[in-house]
Amino acid sequence: MLSEKKPWSPLLCDELIEEILSCLPVKPLIQFKCVCKGWNSLMSDPYFIKLHLSKSAAKDDLEHLQLMKTVCLGSIPEMHMESCDVSSLFHSLQIETFLFNFANMPGYHLVGSCNGLHCGVSEIPEGYRVCFWNKATRVISRESPTLSFSPGIGRRTMFGFGYDPSSDKYKVVAIALTMLSLDVSQKTEMKVYSAGDSSWRNLKGFPVLWTLPKVGGVYLSGTLNWVVIKGKETIHSEIVIISVDLEKETCRSLFLPDDFCFVDTNQF
């Protein structure tokens, strides 16, 4: 006969302790994992992690921000980031950002962040690899399978990172614009990878582009979104939003209002 589970505290029931702990910030939670085996097991439980995340997202007392800026120094734009208090934005119009050191892993740099999980990309001779890092718990995932695109004489690659609540998986979307040769038009390819999968999948329906976005995909409600220029870049070019549904893994174009004025913040 199995022995009954001992309560974590002689004074409070386990359900009440769970409720209290789920309301705390991440930093003290990590420290409290050392209190006892029960607390350590609780804080590693997927249900508790989702409960804590839902409560954190529901808070409307925004006091802290992570500012990100994309810097294009190589074939993959690097992400510079700085944490700051919201109140400091009212006292300083200029905040310096610094290159994000991705888990002290040489060759990896940040391309996206979602729900406290960071996505890093490394460029290798065969293509690219991604991995995920929880900065709070210091847990690093295994590297993904190698991502490769059609061979060519030049390529620009952009990444987006987000969460698919329907499958409870984090996904990476990669867009590549490859110049096949000097006299052949460029080829646009799009691939998606789910954390834990054994391969990348082709994503159909992405429009042919001449100009890739300068920043990574913006995650919003289960979708990744890019502002892109459709067709050749001229004064008459059409600016659209390319939106990828992470659940259906489909892509569609969203047209901007006629009176919408687009400002490229990367120029400032």
Tab-separated table of C-alpha atoms in Angstrom:
chain	number	residue	atom	x	y	z
A	1	MET	CA	0.000	0.000	0.000
A	2	LEU	CA	1.386	3.373	-1.010
A	3	SER	CA	1.963	5.867	1.749
A	4	GLU	CA	-0.061	9.055	1.666
A	5	LYS	CA	1.600	12.155	0.263
A	6	LYS	CA	2.905	14.362	3.035
A	7	PRO	CA	1.741	18.000	2.951
A	8	TRP	CA	4.344	20.668	2.176
A	9	SER	CA	3.387	22.615	5.288
A	10	PRO	CA	1.709	21.576	8.581
A	11	LEU	CA	-0.165	24.916	8.624
A	12	LEU	CA	-1.324	25.501	5.032
A	13	CYS	CA	-2.885	23.091	2.556
A	14	ASP	CA	-0.974	22.328	-0.643
A	15	GLU	CA	-3.595	24.067	-2.819
A	16	LEU	CA	-3.200	27.325	-0.895
A	17	ILE	CA	0.601	27.186	-1.087
A	18	GLU	CA	0.359	26.578	-4.822
A	19	GLU	CA	-1.926	29.594	-5.208
A	20	ILE	CA	0.432	31.841	-3.224
A	21	LEU	CA	3.544	30.718	-5.068
A	22	SER	CA	1.897	31.172	-8.473
A	23	CYS	CA	1.497	34.891	-7.722
A	24	LEU	CA	5.198	35.514	-7.009
A	25	PRO	CA	7.795	36.889	-9.460
A	26	VAL	CA	10.148	34.447	-11.172
A	27	LYS	CA	13.297	35.368	-9.241
A	28	PRO	CA	12.077	34.406	-5.748
A	29	LEU	CA	10.392	31.308	-7.183
A	30	ILE	CA	13.745	30.035	-8.419
A	31	GLN	CA	15.202	30.623	-4.952
A	32	PHE	CA	12.259	28.855	-3.252
A	33	LYS	CA	12.923	25.666	-5.237
A	34	CYS	CA	15.568	24.941	-2.603
A	35	VAL	CA	13.053	24.992	0.281
A	36	CYS	CA	12.001	21.350	-0.114
A	37	LYS	CA	11.618	18.612	-2.718
A	38	GLY	CA	7.877	19.235	-2.925
A	39	TRP	CA	8.313	22.882	-3.880
A	40	ASN	CA	11.048	22.003	-6.367
A	41	SER	CA	8.773	19.417	-7.989
A	42	LEU	CA	5.833	21.835	-8.054
A	43	MET	CA	7.744	24.629	-9.775
A	44	SER	CA	8.945	22.233	-12.476
A	45	ASP	CA	5.431	20.976	-13.169
A	46	PRO	CA	4.005	22.090	-16.575
A	47	TYR	CA	0.624	22.876	-14.988
A	48	PHE	CA	2.186	25.229	-12.436
A	49	ILE	CA	4.329	26.893	-15.118
A	50	LYS	CA	1.216	27.617	-17.214
A	51	LEU	CA	-0.656	28.847	-14.131
A	52	HIS	CA	2.158	31.228	-13.227
A	53	LEU	CA	2.447	32.455	-16.822
A	54	SER	CA	-1.290	33.133	-17.093
A	55	LYS	CA	-1.281	35.146	-13.867
A	56	SER	CA	1.783	37.114	-14.925
A	57	ALA	CA	0.198	37.946	-18.280
A	58	ALA	CA	-3.035	39.059	-16.588
A	59	LYS	CA	-1.298	41.686	-14.457
A	60	ASP	CA	-1.910	45.212	-15.694
A	61	ASP	CA	0.722	46.870	-13.487
A	62	LEU	CA	3.366	47.200	-16.200
A	63	GLU	CA	6.515	48.366	-14.459
A	64	HIS	CA	9.322	46.782	-16.452
A	65	LEU	CA	10.129	46.593	-20.150
A	66	GLN	CA	12.657	44.819	-22.329
A	67	LEU	CA	13.627	47.075	-25.215
A	68	MET	CA	14.910	45.354	-28.348
A	69	LYS	CA	16.683	46.797	-31.364
A	70	THR	CA	17.716	44.913	-34.491
A	71	VAL	CA	21.247	45.561	-35.751
A	72	CYS	CA	22.135	44.225	-39.226
A	73	LEU	CA	25.856	43.416	-39.107
A	74	GLY	CA	25.887	40.080	-40.963
A	75	SER	CA	23.583	37.754	-42.863
A	76	ILE	CA	21.364	37.418	-39.762
A	77	PRO	CA	20.327	40.587	-37.895
A	78	GLU	CA	21.505	40.659	-34.282
A	79	MET	CA	19.196	41.551	-31.424
A	80	HIS	CA	20.355	44.172	-28.955
A	81	MET	CA	18.355	44.388	-25.744
A	82	GLU	CA	18.174	46.343	-22.513
A	83	SER	CA	15.875	45.994	-19.509
A	84	CYS	CA	14.570	49.167	-17.916
A	85	ASP	CA	11.887	50.495	-15.609
A	86	VAL	CA	8.945	52.132	-17.354
A	87	SER	CA	9.385	55.213	-15.160
A	88	SER	CA	12.903	55.737	-16.547
A	89	LEU	CA	11.462	56.286	-20.032
A	90	PHE	CA	9.940	59.553	-18.822
A	91	HIS	CA	13.329	60.866	-17.695
A	92	SER	CA	15.546	59.733	-20.562
A	93	LEU	CA	14.698	59.875	-24.261
A	94	GLN	CA	17.779	57.839	-25.153
A	95	ILE	CA	18.395	54.365	-23.782
A	96	GLU	CA	21.445	52.441	-24.898
A	97	THR	CA	20.934	48.803	-25.829
A	98	PHE	CA	23.580	46.092	-25.639
A	99	LEU	CA	24.210	42.905	-27.601
A	100	PHE	CA	22.294	40.100	-25.899
A	101	ASN	CA	24.693	37.352	-24.785
A	102	PHE	CA	22.722	34.215	-25.606
A	103	ALA	CA	23.396	31.728	-22.788
A	104	ASN	CA	27.151	32.305	-23.176
A	105	MET	CA	27.021	30.146	-26.309
A	106	PRO	CA	29.516	31.366	-28.945
A	107	GLY	CA	27.970	31.837	-32.370
A	108	TYR	CA	24.393	32.127	-31.086
A	109	HIS	CA	22.466	35.358	-30.968
A	110	LEU	CA	18.925	36.280	-30.020
A	111	VAL	CA	16.236	36.462	-32.710
A	112	GLY	CA	13.084	36.447	-30.559
A	113	SER	CA	11.580	36.166	-27.099
A	114	CYS	CA	8.164	34.907	-25.958
A	115	ASN	CA	6.783	34.166	-22.474
A	116	GLY	CA	10.241	34.440	-20.940
A	117	LEU	CA	11.739	31.937	-23.393
A	118	HIS	CA	14.490	33.176	-25.710
A	119	CYS	CA	15.225	31.817	-29.187
A	120	GLY	CA	18.786	31.882	-30.512
A	121	VAL	CA	20.136	31.167	-33.999
A	122	SER	CA	23.592	30.059	-35.071
A	123	GLU	CA	24.832	30.147	-38.651
A	124	ILE	CA	26.894	27.120	-39.692
A	125	PRO	CA	28.379	26.098	-43.080
A	126	GLU	CA	25.431	23.760	-43.728
A	127	GLY	CA	22.783	26.377	-42.834
A	128	TYR	CA	21.341	27.381	-39.468
A	129	ARG	CA	20.453	25.870	-36.091
A	130	VAL	CA	18.240	27.217	-33.335
A	131	CYS	CA	17.922	26.500	-29.641
A	132	PHE	CA	15.841	27.848	-26.759
A	133	TRP	CA	16.984	29.290	-23.450
A	134	ASN	CA	15.021	30.024	-20.291
A	135	LYS	CA	17.128	32.745	-18.731
A	136	ALA	CA	15.339	32.526	-15.377
A	137	THR	CA	15.858	28.784	-14.885
A	138	ARG	CA	19.077	28.697	-16.969
A	139	VAL	CA	17.791	25.695	-18.905
A	140	ILE	CA	18.993	25.371	-22.509
A	141	SER	CA	17.305	23.123	-25.061
A	142	ARG	CA	19.023	20.847	-27.514
A	143	GLU	CA	19.941	22.297	-30.881
A	144	SER	CA	17.374	21.951	-33.649
A	145	PRO	CA	17.997	19.950	-36.815
A	146	THR	CA	19.931	21.906	-39.435
A	147	LEU	CA	17.880	24.400	-41.441
A	148	SER	CA	18.918	24.708	-45.089
A	149	PHE	CA	17.610	26.585	-48.126
A	150	SER	CA	18.150	26.454	-51.884
A	151	PRO	CA	21.775	27.094	-52.890
A	152	GLY	CA	22.564	30.479	-54.363
A	153	ILE	CA	25.113	33.269	-54.623
A	154	GLY	CA	23.567	35.352	-51.841
A	155	ARG	CA	20.861	35.173	-49.203
A	156	ARG	CA	19.011	37.216	-46.583
A	157	THR	CA	17.318	35.339	-43.760
A	158	MET	CA	14.804	36.512	-41.152
A	159	PHE	CA	13.381	34.649	-38.162
A	160	GLY	CA	10.270	34.899	-36.030
A	161	PHE	CA	9.546	33.149	-32.729
A	162	GLY	CA	6.196	32.583	-31.020
A	163	TYR	CA	3.852	30.285	-29.125
A	164	ASP	CA	1.076	28.082	-30.519
A	165	PRO	CA	-1.478	27.612	-27.690
A	166	SER	CA	-3.412	24.956	-29.619
A	167	SER	CA	-0.473	22.531	-29.592
A	168	ASP	CA	1.249	24.036	-26.547
A	169	LYS	CA	4.446	24.356	-28.578
A	170	TYR	CA	6.906	27.130	-29.323
A	171	LYS	CA	7.629	27.588	-33.020
A	172	VAL	CA	10.277	29.272	-35.145
A	173	VAL	CA	9.505	30.591	-38.626
A	174	ALA	CA	12.392	31.282	-41.019
A	175	ILE	CA	12.119	33.310	-44.233
A	176	ALA	CA	14.909	33.266	-46.813
A	177	LEU	CA	15.310	35.387	-49.920
A	178	THR	CA	17.960	33.652	-52.044
A	179	MET	CA	19.610	35.058	-55.158
A	180	LEU	CA	20.016	31.983	-57.349
A	181	SER	CA	22.303	33.606	-59.932
A	182	LEU	CA	23.076	36.976	-61.446
A	183	ASP	CA	20.538	36.563	-64.248
A	184	VAL	CA	17.759	34.686	-62.375
A	185	SER	CA	15.137	36.247	-60.132
A	186	GLN	CA	15.314	35.683	-56.397
A	187	LYS	CA	13.546	32.812	-54.643
A	188	THR	CA	11.524	33.191	-51.447
A	189	GLU	CA	11.292	30.223	-49.071
A	190	MET	CA	9.607	29.856	-45.711
A	191	LYS	CA	10.060	27.061	-43.152
A	192	VAL	CA	8.722	26.353	-39.666
A	193	TYR	CA	10.092	24.342	-36.745
A	194	SER	CA	8.296	23.253	-33.569
A	195	ALA	CA	10.341	22.782	-30.401
A	196	GLY	CA	11.138	19.101	-29.992
A	197	ASP	CA	10.479	18.124	-33.614
A	198	SER	CA	12.967	16.201	-35.731
A	199	SER	CA	12.800	18.355	-38.862
A	200	TRP	CA	11.823	21.696	-40.421
A	201	ARG	CA	8.659	21.896	-42.542
A	202	ASN	CA	7.976	23.948	-45.653
A	203	LEU	CA	5.305	26.591	-45.235
A	204	LYS	CA	3.242	27.167	-48.372
A	205	GLY	CA	1.514	30.294	-49.559
A	206	PHE	CA	4.211	32.841	-48.789
A	207	PRO	CA	4.199	35.564	-51.474
A	208	VAL	CA	7.180	36.303	-53.682
A	209	LEU	CA	9.040	39.257	-52.206
A	210	TRP	CA	11.784	41.502	-53.441
A	211	THR	CA	12.472	43.127	-50.098
A	212	LEU	CA	12.609	41.254	-46.789
A	213	PRO	CA	11.655	42.998	-43.553
A	214	LYS	CA	14.481	44.503	-41.512
A	215	VAL	CA	13.182	43.197	-38.187
A	216	GLY	CA	12.084	39.805	-36.879
A	217	GLY	CA	8.481	38.675	-36.827
A	218	VAL	CA	6.241	40.320	-34.239
A	219	TYR	CA	4.288	37.792	-32.183
A	220	LEU	CA	0.621	38.547	-31.495
A	221	SER	CA	-2.146	36.167	-30.387
A	222	GLY	CA	-0.759	33.022	-31.977
A	223	THR	CA	0.519	34.725	-35.134
A	224	LEU	CA	3.848	36.061	-36.396
A	225	ASN	CA	3.711	39.258	-38.441
A	226	TRP	CA	6.111	41.115	-40.718
A	227	VAL	CA	5.768	44.461	-42.518
A	228	VAL	CA	7.141	43.845	-46.006
A	229	ILE	CA	7.435	45.488	-49.403
A	230	LYS	CA	5.648	43.463	-52.053
A	231	GLY	CA	7.355	43.520	-55.423
A	232	LYS	CA	10.300	45.693	-56.407
A	233	GLU	CA	11.192	48.516	-54.048
A	234	THR	CA	10.083	51.747	-55.736
A	235	ILE	CA	8.094	54.806	-54.724
A	236	HIS	CA	4.984	52.917	-55.848
A	237	SER	CA	5.788	49.742	-53.892
A	238	GLU	CA	2.978	48.154	-51.941
A	239	ILE	CA	3.546	47.770	-48.200
A	240	VAL	CA	1.652	44.870	-46.630
A	241	ILE	CA	1.654	42.816	-43.443
A	242	ILE	CA	2.489	39.141	-43.877
A	243	SER	CA	0.796	37.187	-41.078
A	244	VAL	CA	1.589	33.543	-40.263
A	245	ASP	CA	-0.938	31.546	-38.239
A	246	LEU	CA	1.162	29.284	-35.995
A	247	GLU	CA	-1.697	26.836	-35.402
A	248	LYS	CA	-2.687	26.289	-39.046
A	249	GLU	CA	0.814	27.084	-40.347
A	250	THR	CA	-0.688	29.164	-43.106
A	251	CYS	CA	0.211	32.599	-44.416
A	252	ARG	CA	-1.884	35.555	-45.585
A	253	SER	CA	-1.405	39.175	-46.614
A	254	LEU	CA	-3.051	42.006	-44.682
A	255	PHE	CA	-3.400	45.328	-46.490
A	256	LEU	CA	-2.806	48.576	-44.630
A	257	PRO	CA	-5.405	51.382	-44.606
A	258	ASP	CA	-5.103	53.894	-47.452
A	259	ASP	CA	-4.222	56.749	-45.091
A	260	PHE	CA	-1.718	54.702	-43.071
A	261	CYS	CA	1.740	56.287	-42.807
A	262	PHE	CA	4.540	53.754	-42.290
A	263	VAL	CA	7.711	54.921	-40.514
A	264	ASP	CA	10.817	52.733	-40.549
A	265	THR	CA	12.087	53.011	-36.962
A	266	ASN	CA	15.374	51.332	-37.910
A	267	GLN	CA	16.420	54.590	-39.561
A	268	PHE	CA	16.539	56.389	-36.201
